[in-house]
Tab-separated table of C-alpha atoms and ligand atoms in Angstrom:
chain	number	residue	atom	x	y	z
A	1497	MET	CA	31.724	9.025	13.636
A	1498	ILE	CA	28.468	10.797	13.527
A	1499	SER	CA	25.769	10.884	16.269
A	1500	ALA	CA	22.673	8.760	16.432
A	1501	SER	CA	20.480	11.889	15.578
A	1502	GLU	CA	22.799	12.739	12.758
A	1503	ALA	CA	22.220	9.192	11.474
A	1504	HIS	CA	18.567	9.196	11.880
A	1505	GLU	CA	18.318	12.489	9.886
A	1506	LYS	CA	20.408	10.970	7.004
A	1507	ILE	CA	18.362	7.840	6.851
A	1508	LEU	CA	14.904	9.641	7.015
A	1509	ALA	CA	16.111	12.217	4.384
A	1510	SER	CA	16.989	9.243	2.008
A	1511	VAL	CA	13.806	7.363	2.346
A	1512	ARG	CA	11.036	8.055	0.018
A	1513	SER	CA	7.513	6.498	0.404
A	1514	LEU	CA	6.734	3.940	-2.024
A	1515	SER	CA	4.073	4.009	-4.462
A	1516	SER	CA	0.291	3.044	-3.128
A	1517	GLU	CA	-1.758	-0.038	-4.018
A	1518	LYS	CA	-5.303	-1.014	-3.872
A	1519	VAL	CA	-5.865	-4.055	-1.536
A	1520	SER	CA	-8.924	-5.963	0.038
A	1521	LEU	CA	-9.571	-4.973	3.393
A	1522	ILE	CA	-8.275	-8.099	4.809
A	1523	ASP	CA	-4.967	-7.705	2.935
A	1524	ALA	CA	-4.723	-4.197	4.447
A	1525	LEU	CA	-4.286	-5.655	7.988
A	1526	TYR	CA	-1.101	-3.843	9.441
A	1527	ARG	CA	-0.409	-1.668	6.456
A	1528	TYR	CA	-0.861	2.158	6.358
A	1529	LEU	CA	-3.569	4.129	4.681
A	1530	ALA	CA	-2.101	5.848	1.517
A	1531	SER	CA	-4.843	8.634	1.637
A	1532	SER	CA	-7.334	9.989	4.296
A	1533	LEU	CA	-10.673	8.224	4.240
A	1534	LEU	CA	-13.930	10.030	4.162
A	1535	ALA	CA	-17.184	8.195	5.095
A	1536	PRO	CA	-19.357	7.357	2.166
A	1537	ILE	CA	-22.560	6.834	4.351
A	1538	ASP	CA	-23.766	7.592	8.001
A	1539	LEU	CA	-23.375	5.296	10.487
A	1540	PRO	CA	-25.582	3.941	11.991
A	1541	VAL	CA	-27.139	3.868	8.589
A	1542	PHE	CA	-30.902	4.474	9.993
A	1543	ASP	CA	-32.435	4.854	13.568
A	1544	HIS	CA	-32.558	1.374	14.946
A	1545	SER	CA	-33.132	-0.251	18.095
A	1546	ALA	CA	-30.334	-1.067	20.401
A	1547	MET	CA	-32.224	-3.819	22.297
A	1548	ASP	CA	-34.836	-6.317	22.022
A	1549	GLY	CA	-37.951	-4.959	23.356
A	1550	TYR	CA	-40.752	-2.803	22.512
A	1551	ALA	CA	-40.750	0.572	20.452
A	1552	LEU	CA	-42.979	3.268	21.756
A	1553	CYS	CA	-43.437	6.859	21.824
A	1554	HIS	CA	-42.071	8.449	25.035
A	1555	HIS	CA	-45.120	10.823	25.367
A	1556	ASP	CA	-47.326	7.763	26.082
A	1557	THR	CA	-45.424	6.922	29.228
A	1558	GLU	CA	-45.134	10.695	30.521
A	1559	VAL	CA	-47.864	9.727	33.390
A	1560	ALA	CA	-46.756	6.402	33.980
A	1561	SER	CA	-46.012	4.964	37.508
A	1562	VAL	CA	-46.547	1.886	39.538
A	1563	GLY	CA	-49.619	2.983	40.923
A	1564	HIS	CA	-50.770	4.374	37.724
A	1565	PRO	CA	-49.435	2.046	34.878
A	1566	VAL	CA	-49.970	2.886	31.115
A	1567	SER	CA	-51.170	0.216	28.904
A	1568	LEU	CA	-50.209	0.004	25.301
A	1569	LYS	CA	-51.483	-2.162	22.547
A	1570	ILE	CA	-48.732	-4.245	20.829
A	1571	VAL	CA	-49.496	-4.056	17.189
A	1572	GLY	CA	-46.903	-6.258	15.661
A	1573	THR	CA	-43.154	-7.138	15.386
A	1574	LEU	CA	-40.046	-5.838	13.645
A	1575	ALA	CA	-37.077	-7.966	13.116
A	1576	ALA	CA	-33.404	-6.831	11.857
A	1577	GLY	CA	-33.373	-6.666	8.174
A	1578	ASP	CA	-37.088	-5.592	7.983
A	1579	PRO	CA	-37.656	-2.607	5.895
A	1580	LEU	CA	-38.778	0.760	7.446
A	1581	ARG	CA	-42.234	0.451	8.491
A	1582	THR	CA	-44.491	2.981	6.549
A	1583	THR	CA	-47.447	3.240	8.891
A	1584	PRO	CA	-46.602	5.207	12.097
A	1585	LEU	CA	-47.057	4.119	15.168
A	1586	GLN	CA	-50.246	5.655	16.843
A	1587	PRO	CA	-50.645	7.053	20.244
A	1588	GLY	CA	-51.481	3.995	22.703
A	1589	GLN	CA	-49.568	1.712	20.472
A	1590	ALA	CA	-46.255	-0.242	20.947
A	1591	ILE	CA	-44.396	-2.667	18.635
A	1592	ARG	CA	-42.116	-5.565	19.469
A	1593	ILE	CA	-38.851	-4.697	18.043
A	1594	MET	CA	-35.341	-6.624	17.929
A	1595	THR	CA	-31.981	-5.325	17.983
A	1596	GLY	CA	-30.986	-3.670	14.827
A	1597	ALA	CA	-34.676	-3.370	13.397
A	1598	PRO	CA	-35.610	0.038	12.153
A	1599	ILE	CA	-37.254	2.241	14.588
A	1600	PRO	CA	-40.893	2.972	13.092
A	1601	PRO	CA	-42.199	6.480	12.610
A	1602	GLY	CA	-44.091	7.732	15.655
A	1603	ALA	CA	-41.873	5.818	18.019
A	1604	ASP	CA	-38.783	7.425	19.760
A	1605	ALA	CA	-37.766	5.097	22.690
A	1606	VAL	CA	-37.397	1.306	23.481
A	1607	ILE	CA	-38.204	-0.471	26.489
A	1608	PRO	CA	-36.140	-3.788	26.709
A	1609	PHE	CA	-37.999	-7.088	27.408
A	1610	GLU	CA	-35.995	-7.323	30.644
A	1611	GLU	CA	-37.877	-4.177	31.963
A	1612	CYS	CA	-41.486	-5.228	30.761
A	1613	VAL	CA	-44.322	-7.025	32.244
A	1614	MET	CA	-46.790	-8.629	29.899
A	1615	GLY	CA	-50.453	-9.297	30.236
A	1616	SER	CA	-53.840	-7.830	30.773
A	1617	SER	CA	-54.657	-9.837	33.798
A	1618	LEU	CA	-51.699	-8.664	35.661
A	1619	ASP	CA	-51.906	-8.030	39.282
A	1620	MET	CA	-50.481	-4.399	39.532
A	1621	ARG	CA	-49.456	-4.901	43.198
A	1622	GLN	CA	-46.897	-7.168	42.166
A	1623	VAL	CA	-45.269	-4.515	39.855
A	1624	SER	CA	-42.282	-2.967	41.603
A	1625	GLN	CA	-38.898	-2.429	40.652
A	1626	GLU	CA	-37.853	-5.912	42.137
A	1627	SER	CA	-40.396	-7.729	40.286
A	1628	LEU	CA	-39.546	-6.555	36.858
A	1629	LYS	CA	-38.531	-10.003	35.289
A	1630	PRO	CA	-37.649	-11.093	31.883
A	1631	VAL	CA	-40.779	-12.173	30.079
A	1632	SER	CA	-41.477	-13.858	26.898
A	1633	CYS	CA	-44.561	-12.904	24.959
A	1634	GLN	CA	-46.086	-15.068	22.287
A	1635	ASP	CA	-49.492	-13.518	21.958
A	1636	LEU	CA	-49.133	-10.106	20.005
A	1637	THR	CA	-52.708	-9.137	21.057
A	1638	GLN	CA	-51.576	-8.756	24.387
A	1639	MET	CA	-50.969	-5.351	26.064
A	1640	LEU	CA	-47.619	-3.820	27.251
A	1641	VAL	CA	-47.871	-2.334	30.701
A	1642	VAL	CA	-45.562	0.481	31.559
A	1643	THR	CA	-44.892	1.619	35.132
A	1644	GLN	CA	-42.598	4.490	34.543
A	1645	PRO	CA	-41.826	7.547	32.117
A	1646	LEU	CA	-39.365	6.762	29.393
A	1647	LYS	CA	-37.002	9.410	28.091
A	1648	PRO	CA	-36.860	9.997	24.350
A	1649	GLY	CA	-34.270	8.169	22.417
A	1650	ARG	CA	-33.804	5.435	25.186
A	1651	HIS	CA	-32.166	2.493	23.465
A	1652	VAL	CA	-32.354	4.085	20.123
A	1653	ARG	CA	-29.382	4.309	17.801
A	1654	LYS	CA	-29.621	7.548	15.817
A	1655	VAL	CA	-28.590	7.776	12.222
A	1656	GLY	CA	-25.152	9.296	11.974
A	1657	GLU	CA	-24.397	9.228	15.756
A	1658	ASP	CA	-21.099	7.375	15.215
A	1659	ILE	CA	-20.114	8.799	11.742
A	1660	VAL	CA	-21.674	11.348	9.591
A	1661	GLU	CA	-21.347	10.894	5.920
A	1662	GLY	CA	-18.409	12.756	4.639
A	1663	GLU	CA	-16.638	12.824	7.864
A	1664	LEU	CA	-12.958	11.829	8.220
A	1665	VAL	CA	-12.886	8.390	9.221
A	1666	LEU	CA	-9.248	7.539	9.223
A	1667	SER	CA	-6.329	9.675	8.303
A	1668	ARG	CA	-3.398	8.830	5.891
A	1669	GLY	CA	-0.718	7.114	7.478
A	1670	THR	CA	-3.033	5.225	10.019
A	1671	ARG	CA	-2.020	1.421	10.673
A	1672	ILE	CA	-4.873	-0.785	9.802
A	1673	THR	CA	-5.985	-2.923	12.609
A	1674	SER	CA	-8.734	-5.441	12.940
A	1675	ARG	CA	-10.484	-2.631	14.849
A	1676	GLY	CA	-10.118	-0.261	11.747
A	1677	ILE	CA	-11.235	-3.133	9.622
A	1678	ALA	CA	-14.443	-3.326	11.539
A	1679	LEU	CA	-15.161	0.392	10.750
A	1680	LEU	CA	-14.274	0.249	7.288
A	1681	SER	CA	-16.303	-3.036	6.765
A	1682	SER	CA	-19.385	-1.083	8.303
A	1683	LEU	CA	-18.942	1.736	5.975
A	1684	GLY	CA	-19.270	-0.646	3.024
A	1685	LEU	CA	-15.618	-0.318	1.941
A	1686	GLU	CA	-14.318	-3.494	0.061
A	1687	HIS	CA	-10.901	-1.925	-0.911
A	1688	VAL	CA	-8.474	0.616	0.465
A	1689	TRP	CA	-5.275	2.170	-0.893
A	1690	VAL	CA	-2.286	1.521	1.239
A	1691	GLY	CA	1.617	2.069	0.843
A	1692	ALA	CA	3.410	-0.704	-1.026
A	1693	LYS	CA	5.666	-2.651	0.928
A	1694	PRO	CA	9.439	-2.565	0.171
A	1695	LYS	CA	11.086	-5.386	-1.837
A	1696	THR	CA	13.525	-6.521	0.659
A	1697	ARG	CA	16.819	-8.630	0.255
A	1698	VAL	CA	18.314	-10.063	3.303
A	1699	ILE	CA	22.037	-11.295	3.368
A	1700	VAL	CA	23.504	-13.343	6.266
A	1701	THR	CA	27.252	-13.593	6.091
A	1702	GLY	CA	29.678	-15.523	8.009
A	1703	ASP	CA	31.513	-18.933	7.901
A	1704	GLU	CA	30.870	-19.717	11.341
A	1705	LEU	CA	27.126	-19.976	10.948
A	1706	VAL	CA	24.903	-22.933	10.680
A	1707	LYS	CA	21.161	-23.279	10.471
A	1708	PRO	CA	19.326	-24.110	13.550
A	1709	GLY	CA	18.758	-27.931	13.604
A	1710	VAL	CA	22.051	-28.716	12.262
A	1711	PRO	CA	24.501	-30.303	14.845
A	1712	LEU	CA	27.302	-27.892	15.499
A	1713	LYS	CA	30.895	-28.719	14.564
A	1714	GLU	CA	33.906	-27.098	16.466
A	1715	GLY	CA	33.922	-23.171	15.829
A	1716	GLN	CA	30.391	-23.116	14.682
A	1717	ILE	CA	27.448	-21.057	15.938
A	1718	TYR	CA	23.789	-20.974	15.071
A	1719	ASN	CA	22.486	-18.252	12.793
A	1720	SER	CA	20.411	-16.160	15.027
A	1721	ASN	CA	20.619	-12.707	13.288
A	1722	GLY	CA	18.898	-14.093	10.147
A	1723	PRO	CA	15.867	-15.454	11.996
A	1724	SER	CA	15.705	-12.368	14.333
A	1725	ILE	CA	15.715	-9.755	11.481
A	1726	VAL	CA	13.391	-11.805	9.158
A	1727	ALA	CA	11.042	-11.984	12.364
A	1728	ALA	CA	11.555	-8.149	12.990
A	1729	LEU	CA	10.499	-7.576	9.376
A	1730	GLU	CA	7.507	-9.917	9.638
A	1731	GLU	CA	6.529	-7.820	12.802
A	1732	ILE	CA	6.125	-4.655	10.534
A	1733	GLY	CA	4.376	-6.711	7.664
A	1734	ILE	CA	7.360	-7.267	5.416
A	1735	THR	CA	8.256	-10.748	4.225
A	1736	PRO	CA	11.676	-10.519	2.603
A	1737	ASP	CA	11.680	-11.418	-1.054
A	1738	GLU	CA	15.110	-13.079	-0.795
A	1739	ILE	CA	17.340	-14.426	2.070
A	1740	LEU	CA	20.839	-15.122	0.936
A	1741	TRP	CA	23.433	-16.849	2.870
A	1742	VAL	CA	26.990	-16.403	2.061
A	1743	ARG	CA	30.280	-17.315	3.306
A	1744	ASP	CA	33.124	-14.816	4.117
A	1745	ASN	CA	34.169	-14.768	0.485
A	1746	GLU	CA	34.468	-11.316	-1.155
A	1747	LYS	CA	33.477	-12.523	-4.513
A	1748	GLN	CA	30.309	-14.320	-3.358
A	1749	LEU	CA	29.345	-11.369	-1.411
A	1750	GLU	CA	29.859	-8.887	-4.057
A	1751	ASP	CA	27.467	-10.747	-6.168
A	1752	CYS	CA	24.765	-10.558	-3.539
A	1753	PHE	CA	25.007	-6.839	-3.779
A	1754	LYS	CA	25.218	-6.576	-7.453
A	1755	ALA	CA	22.272	-8.543	-8.857
A	1756	SER	CA	19.607	-6.657	-7.183
A	1757	PRO	CA	17.261	-4.768	-9.755
A	1758	GLY	CA	13.804	-4.111	-8.243
A	1759	VAL	CA	15.051	-4.596	-4.615
A	1760	ASP	CA	14.223	-1.419	-2.551
A	1761	VAL	CA	16.229	-2.374	0.656
A	1762	ILE	CA	19.246	-4.837	1.342
A	1763	LEU	CA	19.855	-5.672	4.867
A	1764	CYS	CA	23.266	-7.307	5.216
A	1765	MET	CA	24.227	-8.785	8.503
A	1766	GLY	CA	27.819	-9.281	9.659
A	1767	GLY	CA	30.931	-8.319	7.760
A	1768	VAL	CA	30.650	-4.711	8.312
A	1769	SER	CA	33.198	-4.079	11.181
A	1770	ALA	CA	37.134	-3.920	11.164
A	1771	GLY	CA	37.974	-7.677	10.852
A	1772	ASP	CA	40.027	-9.184	7.872
A	1773	TYR	CA	36.658	-10.795	6.511
A	1774	ASP	CA	34.513	-7.633	6.860
A	1775	PHE	CA	34.313	-6.910	3.316
A	1776	VAL	CA	30.897	-5.052	3.193
A	1777	PRO	CA	32.287	-1.554	2.973
A	1778	LYS	CA	34.881	-2.425	0.578
A	1779	ILE	CA	32.352	-3.961	-1.789
A	1780	LEU	CA	30.016	-1.139	-1.416
A	1781	ALA	CA	32.924	1.460	-2.177
A	1782	LYS	CA	33.964	-0.612	-5.020
A	1783	MET	CA	30.263	-0.710	-6.562
A	1784	GLY	CA	30.016	3.140	-6.289
A	1785	ALA	CA	27.488	3.017	-3.730
A	1786	GLU	CA	27.085	6.349	-1.717
A	1787	ILE	CA	28.038	5.442	1.799
A	1788	LEU	CA	26.160	7.930	3.720
A	1789	PHE	CA	27.579	6.635	7.235
A	1790	HIS	CA	29.757	3.912	8.480
A	1791	LYS	CA	29.982	3.836	12.181
A	1792	ILE	CA	27.952	5.778	14.673
A	1793	ALA	CA	28.346	7.146	18.312
A	1794	ILE	CA	26.063	4.499	19.787
A	1795	LYS	CA	26.330	1.464	22.068
A	1796	PRO	CA	25.459	-1.526	21.186
A	1797	GLY	CA	25.758	-1.049	17.292
A	1798	LYS	CA	28.766	1.184	16.378
A	1799	PRO	CA	29.491	-0.393	13.169
A	1800	LEU	CA	26.196	0.205	11.525
A	1801	LEU	CA	26.626	1.288	7.848
A	1802	PHE	CA	24.074	2.906	5.795
A	1803	ALA	CA	24.608	3.422	1.849
A	1804	ARG	CA	22.389	4.313	-1.248
A	1805	PHE	CA	22.864	2.751	-4.609
A	1806	ASP	CA	20.573	4.316	-7.101
A	1807	GLN	CA	17.177	4.296	-5.522
A	1808	GLN	CA	18.279	1.219	-3.339
A	1809	LEU	CA	18.840	1.600	0.434
A	1810	ILE	CA	21.622	-0.772	1.972
A	1811	PHE	CA	21.883	-1.161	5.697
A	1812	GLY	CA	25.074	-3.049	7.099
A	1813	LEU	CA	23.982	-4.321	10.432
A	1814	PRO	CA	26.559	-5.389	13.007
A	1815	GLY	CA	27.174	-9.194	13.409
A	1816	ASN	CA	26.794	-9.198	16.978
A	1817	PRO	CA	23.154	-10.280	17.537
A	1818	VAL	CA	22.247	-7.596	20.150
A	1819	SER	CA	23.727	-5.003	17.896
A	1820	ALA	CA	21.923	-6.440	14.812
A	1821	TRP	CA	18.527	-6.350	16.548
A	1822	VAL	CA	18.843	-3.104	18.212
A	1823	THR	CA	20.305	-1.225	15.241
A	1824	PHE	CA	17.347	-2.752	13.040
A	1825	ASP	CA	14.922	-1.492	15.527
A	1826	ARG	CA	16.368	1.862	16.116
A	1827	PHE	CA	17.370	2.903	12.578
A	1828	VAL	CA	16.038	0.523	9.969
A	1829	ARG	CA	12.618	-0.003	11.224
A	1830	PRO	CA	11.658	3.713	11.067
A	1831	ALA	CA	13.055	3.935	7.537
A	1832	LEU	CA	10.770	0.711	6.360
A	1833	LEU	CA	7.763	2.331	8.170
A	1834	LYS	CA	8.182	5.649	6.295
A	1835	MET	CA	8.665	3.707	3.062
A	1836	MET	CA	5.445	2.056	3.642
A	1837	GLY	CA	3.554	5.291	4.497
A	1838	ALA	CA	3.452	5.031	8.270
A	1839	GLY	CA	2.212	8.410	9.840
A	1840	GLU	CA	4.387	7.600	13.008
A	1841	CYS	CA	7.678	5.606	12.343
A	1842	MET	CA	9.206	5.770	15.942
A	1843	ARG	CA	8.704	3.667	18.679
A	1844	PRO	CA	6.769	5.524	21.478
A	1845	ARG	CA	8.964	7.404	24.002
A	1846	ARG	CA	8.370	8.171	27.671
A	1847	LEU	CA	10.093	9.677	30.499
A	1848	ALA	CA	10.759	6.988	33.334
A	1849	ARG	CA	12.235	7.032	36.796
A	1850	ALA	CA	15.388	4.719	37.161
A	1851	THR	CA	14.872	2.293	39.997
A	1852	GLU	CA	18.581	1.006	39.633
A	1853	VAL	CA	21.906	2.908	38.493
A	1854	CYS	CA	22.225	2.867	34.706
A	1855	VAL	CA	25.604	2.944	33.340
A	1856	GLY	CA	26.490	4.210	29.975
A	1857	SER	CA	29.342	5.746	28.163
A	1858	LEU	CA	30.351	9.369	27.636
A	1859	GLY	CA	30.404	10.474	23.883
A	1860	LYS	CA	27.891	7.760	22.907
A	1861	GLU	CA	24.194	7.266	23.052
A	1862	ASP	CA	23.611	4.015	24.853
A	1863	TYR	CA	20.694	1.646	24.536
A	1864	LEU	CA	20.284	-0.292	27.728
A	1865	ARG	CA	17.901	-3.156	27.184
A	1866	ALA	CA	15.327	-2.532	30.038
A	1867	THR	CA	12.599	-3.745	32.171
A	1868	LEU	CA	9.868	-1.151	31.962
A	1869	GLN	CA	6.963	-0.818	34.163
A	1870	TYR	CA	3.788	1.545	34.631
A	1871	CYS	CA	3.193	1.895	38.308
A	1872	ASP	CA	1.077	4.477	40.195
A	1873	GLY	CA	0.955	6.892	37.439
A	1874	GLU	CA	4.697	6.789	36.441
A	1875	TYR	CA	7.072	4.737	34.128
A	1876	LEU	CA	9.787	2.799	36.199
A	1877	ALA	CA	12.930	1.570	34.399
A	1878	ARG	CA	15.657	-0.620	35.104
A	1879	PRO	CA	18.319	-2.655	33.029
A	1880	ALA	CA	16.983	-6.079	32.130
A	1881	GLY	CA	20.464	-7.711	32.849
A	1882	PRO	CA	24.001	-7.781	31.499
A	1883	GLN	CA	24.414	-5.301	28.675
A	1884	GLY	CA	27.040	-7.182	26.504
A	1885	SER	CA	26.148	-6.955	22.720
A	1886	ALA	CA	25.991	-10.755	22.590
A	1887	ARG	CA	23.859	-11.244	25.645
A	1888	LEU	CA	20.663	-12.511	24.013
A	1889	LYS	CA	18.963	-13.449	27.195
A	1890	THR	CA	18.752	-9.800	28.151
A	1891	LEU	CA	17.466	-8.869	24.741
A	1892	ALA	CA	14.611	-11.518	24.975
A	1893	ASP	CA	13.890	-10.501	28.628
A	1894	ALA	CA	13.752	-6.739	27.901
A	1895	ASN	CA	10.349	-4.995	26.917
A	1896	GLY	CA	12.091	-1.647	26.158
A	1897	VAL	CA	15.179	0.436	25.944
A	1898	ILE	CA	16.674	3.054	28.270
A	1899	LEU	CA	18.508	5.825	26.241
A	1900	ILE	CA	21.389	7.332	27.936
A	1901	PRO	CA	22.432	10.505	25.806
A	1902	GLU	CA	25.988	11.050	24.887
A	1903	THR	CA	26.586	13.745	27.414
A	1904	LYS	CA	25.810	11.178	30.353
A	1905	ASP	CA	27.698	7.967	31.555
A	1906	ARG	CA	25.438	7.194	34.427
A	1907	ILE	CA	21.766	7.671	35.553
A	1908	GLY	CA	21.472	7.420	39.143
A	1909	ILE	CA	18.599	5.892	41.182
A	1910	GLY	CA	15.533	8.141	41.189
A	1911	GLU	CA	16.750	10.148	38.404
A	1912	SER	CA	14.652	10.749	35.149
A	1913	VAL	CA	15.431	8.829	31.917
A	1914	GLU	CA	14.049	8.594	28.453
A	1915	VAL	CA	12.794	5.183	27.490
A	1916	GLU	CA	11.446	3.628	24.339
A	1917	LEU	CA	8.768	1.068	24.589
A	1918	TRP	CA	8.867	-2.160	22.473
A	1919	GLU	CA	5.428	-3.427	23.989
A	1920	GLU	CA	2.515	-1.796	25.130
A	1921	LEU	CA	2.348	-1.772	29.072
A	1922	PRO	CA	-0.292	-3.163	31.016
B	461	AMP	P1	30.936	-9.754	12.331
B	461	AMP	O1	30.341	-8.485	12.298
B	461	AMP	O2	30.628	-10.500	11.178
B	461	AMP	O3	32.504	-9.725	12.774
B	461	AMP	O4	30.384	-10.639	13.530
B	461	AMP	C1	30.573	-10.271	14.935
B	461	AMP	C2	30.022	-11.500	15.810
B	461	AMP	O5	28.696	-11.738	15.592
B	461	AMP	C3	30.887	-12.700	15.675
B	461	AMP	O6	30.727	-13.225	17.039
B	461	AMP	C4	29.812	-13.354	14.657
B	461	AMP	O7	30.148	-14.780	15.049
B	461	AMP	C5	28.461	-13.023	15.204
B	461	AMP	N1	27.505	-13.190	14.298
B	461	AMP	C6	27.711	-12.639	12.977
B	461	AMP	N2	26.601	-13.035	12.227
B	461	AMP	C7	25.719	-13.835	13.093
B	461	AMP	C8	24.489	-14.295	12.774
B	461	AMP	N3	23.895	-14.385	11.620
B	461	AMP	N4	24.036	-14.925	13.872
B	461	AMP	C9	24.583	-15.055	15.045
B	461	AMP	N5	25.809	-14.596	15.325
B	461	AMP	C10	26.480	-13.732	14.353
B	462	MG	MG1	31.287	-12.238	10.173
């Protein structure tokens, strides 16, 4: 039996990244950039106002104070979408400007409406910090009264301050999120190159299984691995191309493995252990598939099988529902992410302090479904409940896994232990 780390190495060494494809930005969501992206333009594209207010030159306000306010003549209005004003602002002038409008030449600061007092008939005794109220100004012939000096660049978004043309925007292997799409759209990108998704076939085996919704007869159970693995695939953006459901019949199962041109990955669930009806290893051997490993020193999930047939990867997941999900997550998911060009294929790992005793087994890497918390600057971990490989409640309740190395069978309270996060912790 090989170790978990040997199994990982064998899997990742067998996985090639698939080709890349050009997709629209929205179709790139949750996919991985196939090449690093350089900015085709500056961001912001031009100097513009960050506020609705008045653009002016800060020099004009250098001597301004409540006692000695400076009056500036308002010479017009600039809206978002207006072309850059060609006439420079003259000393003593200000211009109404809306958020997003280009800063005119001669101006270098913006005073927001909220900080302005309008009107030539203003009683300056009322002008104090407290009395600076929002005002609306209809009359463009009015004067703007400034009562304090402004710093240059105030409320001005400078060209290129976010991104400079030619700068690295996102690197190859980055997962594209809606936040990334905001950035790429603002750079005017319509399409990006991303890694292709593997064509995936899911095979569910077992005479005892029925679909949820159908009343159970004696000896029957509901198929949970099919839906759980399909959902886990969807979580990384893969919709299986085929979901086949077969009885524990060697001939039928064999057909499922054989007729598979164009399929990159086969995920078969069940039928991989030592039972009389566990035909998968035998069928693969007969087909001439290269079995890279069968059985790993892990708990749960020992029967996991990994094989290669031409370019196709075949994973035989154990039938026990927890083992199926955990082995998918720890061994299959990284392989699929690598195929799709992900820069980071592994779940994030942290060191945590055990707040309960964690029991494992010597000679195996144990995966304890865990309740993980981040509290006062440290991660805390405890088993989420009973750890049997069919205990789905514990799986559903957990938000990560405690990893007990092969060399240990127990982690005491207060000891440090490695954990893997399934979800981001608050
Ligand atoms: P097997 O690996 O096929 O021997 O199955 C091991 C255990 O997992 C048995 O108790 C099966 O009934 C159960 N099992 C197998 N496949 C599924 C499935 N798709 N959904 C739920 N339980 C399953
Ligand atoms: Mg079975």
